[in-house]
PDB file of C-alpha atoms in Angstrom:
ATOM      1  CA  GLN A 786      25.111 -22.353 -11.631  1.00  0.00           C
ATOM      2  CA  VAL A 787      22.995 -24.988 -12.658  1.00  0.00           C
ATOM      3  CA  GLN A 788      24.345 -27.176 -15.693  1.00  0.00           C
ATOM      4  CA  VAL A 789      22.436 -28.597 -18.149  1.00  0.00           C
ATOM      5  CA  VAL A 790      24.261 -31.584 -20.190  1.00  0.00           C
ATOM      6  CA  GLU A 791      22.406 -33.613 -23.024  1.00  0.00           C
ATOM      7  CA  SER A 792      23.097 -37.248 -24.612  1.00  0.00           C
ATOM      8  CA  GLY A 793      22.637 -39.494 -26.975  1.00  0.00           C
ATOM      9  CA  GLY A 794      21.952 -38.064 -30.262  1.00  0.00           C
ATOM     10  CA  GLY A 795      22.974 -39.474 -33.191  1.00  0.00           C
ATOM     11  CA  LEU A 796      22.307 -40.954 -36.393  1.00  0.00           C
ATOM     12  CA  VAL A 797      19.590 -43.932 -36.652  1.00  0.00           C
ATOM     13  CA  GLN A 798      17.342 -45.749 -39.608  1.00  0.00           C
ATOM     14  CA  PRO A 799      13.807 -44.597 -39.831  1.00  0.00           C
ATOM     15  CA  GLY A 800      11.968 -47.181 -37.707  1.00  0.00           C
ATOM     16  CA  GLY A 801      15.244 -47.516 -35.182  1.00  0.00           C
ATOM     17  CA  SER A 802      15.755 -45.968 -31.743  1.00  0.00           C
ATOM     18  CA  LEU A 803      17.561 -43.558 -29.784  1.00  0.00           C
ATOM     19  CA  ARG A 804      17.821 -42.757 -26.218  1.00  0.00           C
ATOM     20  CA  LEU A 805      19.099 -39.368 -24.879  1.00  0.00           C
ATOM     21  CA  SER A 806      18.875 -38.418 -21.230  1.00  0.00           C
ATOM     22  CA  CYS A 807      19.442 -34.892 -19.829  1.00  0.00           C
ATOM     23  CA  ALA A 808      21.243 -34.364 -16.374  1.00  0.00           C
ATOM     24  CA  ALA A 809      21.021 -31.189 -14.701  1.00  0.00           C
ATOM     25  CA  SER A 810      23.144 -30.417 -11.592  1.00  0.00           C
ATOM     26  CA  GLY A 811      23.257 -27.805  -9.541  1.00  0.00           C
ATOM     27  CA  SER A 812      21.755 -25.493  -6.869  1.00  0.00           C
ATOM     28  CA  ILE A 813      18.871 -26.956  -7.722  1.00  0.00           C
ATOM     29  CA  TRP A 814      15.889 -27.029  -4.772  1.00  0.00           C
ATOM     30  CA  ARG A 815      13.183 -28.425  -5.974  1.00  0.00           C
ATOM     31  CA  VAL A 816      12.682 -29.450  -9.834  1.00  0.00           C
ATOM     32  CA  ASN A 817       9.375 -28.264 -11.215  1.00  0.00           C
ATOM     33  CA  ALA A 818       9.566 -29.684 -14.670  1.00  0.00           C
ATOM     34  CA  MET A 819      11.978 -30.937 -16.880  1.00  0.00           C
ATOM     35  CA  GLY A 820      11.668 -31.443 -20.979  1.00  0.00           C
ATOM     36  CA  TRP A 821      12.655 -32.114 -24.570  1.00  0.00           C
ATOM     37  CA  TYR A 822      12.188 -29.555 -26.480  1.00  0.00           C
ATOM     38  CA  ARG A 823      12.991 -29.238 -30.894  1.00  0.00           C
ATOM     39  CA  GLN A 824      14.520 -27.175 -33.571  1.00  0.00           C
ATOM     40  CA  THR A 825      15.096 -27.121 -37.529  1.00  0.00           C
ATOM     41  CA  PRO A 826      16.665 -24.145 -39.165  1.00  0.00           C
ATOM     42  CA  GLY A 827      14.206 -21.914 -39.967  1.00  0.00           C
ATOM     43  CA  LYS A 828      11.251 -23.577 -37.286  1.00  0.00           C
ATOM     44  CA  GLU A 829      10.655 -22.255 -33.660  1.00  0.00           C
ATOM     45  CA  ARG A 830      11.585 -25.017 -31.091  1.00  0.00           C
ATOM     46  CA  GLU A 831       8.794 -26.981 -29.846  1.00  0.00           C
ATOM     47  CA  LEU A 832       8.011 -28.751 -27.027  1.00  0.00           C
ATOM     48  CA  VAL A 833       8.492 -32.686 -27.427  1.00  0.00           C
ATOM     49  CA  ALA A 834       7.353 -33.786 -24.285  1.00  0.00           C
ATOM     50  CA  LEU A 835       7.543 -32.595 -20.568  1.00  0.00           C
ATOM     51  CA  VAL A 836       7.324 -34.251 -16.786  1.00  0.00           C
ATOM     52  CA  SER A 837       6.145 -31.566 -13.971  1.00  0.00           C
ATOM     53  CA  SER A 838       6.133 -32.488 -10.983  1.00  0.00           C
ATOM     54  CA  ASN A 839       2.028 -30.298 -11.111  1.00  0.00           C
ATOM     55  CA  THR A 840       0.749 -32.012 -14.114  1.00  0.00           C
ATOM     56  CA  GLY A 841       2.440 -35.199 -15.100  1.00  0.00           C
ATOM     57  CA  THR A 842       3.370 -36.284 -18.328  1.00  0.00           C
ATOM     58  CA  ASN A 843       2.818 -33.797 -21.495  1.00  0.00           C
ATOM     59  CA  TYR A 844       3.672 -35.067 -25.352  1.00  0.00           C
ATOM     60  CA  ALA A 845       3.201 -33.456 -28.868  1.00  0.00           C
ATOM     61  CA  ASP A 846       0.576 -34.850 -31.042  1.00  0.00           C
ATOM     62  CA  SER A 847       2.961 -36.109 -33.772  1.00  0.00           C
ATOM     63  CA  VAL A 848       5.705 -38.314 -30.821  1.00  0.00           C
ATOM     64  CA  LYS A 849       2.295 -40.132 -28.976  1.00  0.00           C
ATOM     65  CA  GLY A 850       2.936 -43.817 -28.683  1.00  0.00           C
ATOM     66  CA  ARG A 851       6.027 -43.139 -30.397  1.00  0.00           C
ATOM     67  CA  PHE A 852       8.717 -41.170 -27.141  1.00  0.00           C
ATOM     68  CA  THR A 853       8.316 -42.014 -23.496  1.00  0.00           C
ATOM     69  CA  ILE A 854       9.802 -39.731 -21.013  1.00  0.00           C
ATOM     70  CA  SER A 855      11.022 -40.523 -17.876  1.00  0.00           C
ATOM     71  CA  ARG A 856      13.043 -38.962 -14.749  1.00  0.00           C
ATOM     72  CA  ASP A 857      14.624 -39.653 -12.675  1.00  0.00           C
ATOM     73  CA  ASN A 858      14.160 -37.351  -9.423  1.00  0.00           C
ATOM     74  CA  ALA A 859      17.093 -38.791  -7.160  1.00  0.00           C
ATOM     75  CA  LYS A 860      19.598 -37.431 -10.036  1.00  0.00           C
ATOM     76  CA  ASN A 861      17.904 -34.708 -11.700  1.00  0.00           C
ATOM     77  CA  THR A 862      17.264 -36.442 -14.702  1.00  0.00           C
ATOM     78  CA  VAL A 863      15.539 -36.912 -17.491  1.00  0.00           C
ATOM     79  CA  TYR A 864      15.531 -39.245 -20.450  1.00  0.00           C
ATOM     80  CA  LEU A 865      13.534 -39.104 -23.457  1.00  0.00           C
ATOM     81  CA  GLN A 866      13.129 -43.101 -25.659  1.00  0.00           C
ATOM     82  CA  MET A 867      12.230 -42.431 -29.224  1.00  0.00           C
ATOM     83  CA  ASN A 868      10.661 -45.982 -30.828  1.00  0.00           C
ATOM     84  CA  SER A 869      10.350 -46.083 -34.474  1.00  0.00           C
ATOM     85  CA  LEU A 870      12.024 -42.373 -35.085  1.00  0.00           C
ATOM     86  CA  LYS A 871      10.524 -40.903 -38.489  1.00  0.00           C
ATOM     87  CA  PRO A 872      12.804 -38.959 -40.921  1.00  0.00           C
ATOM     88  CA  GLU A 873      11.052 -35.614 -39.542  1.00  0.00           C
ATOM     89  CA  ASP A 874      11.915 -36.127 -35.724  1.00  0.00           C
ATOM     90  CA  THR A 875      15.337 -34.938 -37.729  1.00  0.00           C
ATOM     91  CA  ALA A 876      15.840 -32.110 -35.397  1.00  0.00           C
ATOM     92  CA  VAL A 877      18.495 -30.618 -32.297  1.00  0.00           C
ATOM     93  CA  TYR A 878      16.749 -32.142 -29.492  1.00  0.00           C
ATOM     94  CA  TYR A 879      16.795 -29.928 -26.049  1.00  0.00           C
ATOM     95  CA  CYS A 880      16.806 -30.236 -22.751  1.00  0.00           C
ATOM     96  CA  ASN A 881      14.768 -27.676 -20.616  1.00  0.00           C
ATOM     97  CA  ILE A 882      14.962 -27.269 -17.074  1.00  0.00           C
ATOM     98  CA  ASP A 883      12.533 -25.632 -14.215  1.00  0.00           C
ATOM     99  CA  TYR A 884      13.912 -25.322 -11.317  1.00  0.00           C
ATOM    100  CA  ARG A 885      13.761 -23.805  -7.717  1.00  0.00           C
ATOM    101  CA  ASP A 886      16.918 -22.578  -6.077  1.00  0.00           C
ATOM    102  CA  GLY A 887      17.054 -20.153  -2.884  1.00  0.00           C
ATOM    103  CA  ASN A 888      16.297 -17.263  -4.544  1.00  0.00           C
ATOM    104  CA  GLY A 889      13.399 -17.933  -6.783  1.00  0.00           C
ATOM    105  CA  ASN A 890      12.322 -20.182 -10.424  1.00  0.00           C
ATOM    106  CA  TYR A 891      14.425 -20.355 -12.737  1.00  0.00           C
ATOM    107  CA  VAL A 892      14.702 -22.432 -16.548  1.00  0.00           C
ATOM    108  CA  ARG A 893      17.595 -23.317 -18.191  1.00  0.00           C
ATOM    109  CA  TRP A 894      18.422 -25.197 -21.423  1.00  0.00           C
ATOM    110  CA  GLY A 895      20.558 -27.414 -22.460  1.00  0.00           C
ATOM    111  CA  GLN A 896      23.491 -26.976 -25.694  1.00  0.00           C
ATOM    112  CA  GLY A 897      21.384 -29.284 -27.426  1.00  0.00           C
ATOM    113  CA  THR A 898      21.943 -33.156 -29.755  1.00  0.00           C
ATOM    114  CA  GLN A 899      21.520 -33.671 -32.889  1.00  0.00           C
ATOM    115  CA  VAL A 900      19.346 -36.620 -33.975  1.00  0.00           C
ATOM    116  CA  THR A 901      19.361 -37.431 -37.370  1.00  0.00           C
ATOM    117  CA  ILE A 902      16.732 -39.908 -39.332  1.00  0.00           C
ATOM    118  CA  SER A 903      17.506 -40.867 -42.671  1.00  0.00           C
ATOM    119  CA  SER A 904      18.502 -44.399 -44.089  1.00  0.00           C
TER     120      SER A 904
END
């Protein structure tokens, strides 16, 4: 069973920065993609940033130029550096991994980490 563990959320003032981390462990033969999504009450979960082995990086328009996703392939870890944070970035952020093991391709989600932007 693959475990996905996020860390790094918290409360920060507008204009501040946070760095989220997500580590996946378990029987992973190949990581196809890792990414960050976010969700607020009453809304659907939305893509924030994704790094794919096939297509590179992809960002939501709302975070382009402010957020940077990076991946450490050796550690199956993905990071999200968030700068110039705005109140509208407040959400629960979820890590996602699309991977392959000996039986096929699977997707796993982390438990989520709260990010709150407020003065």
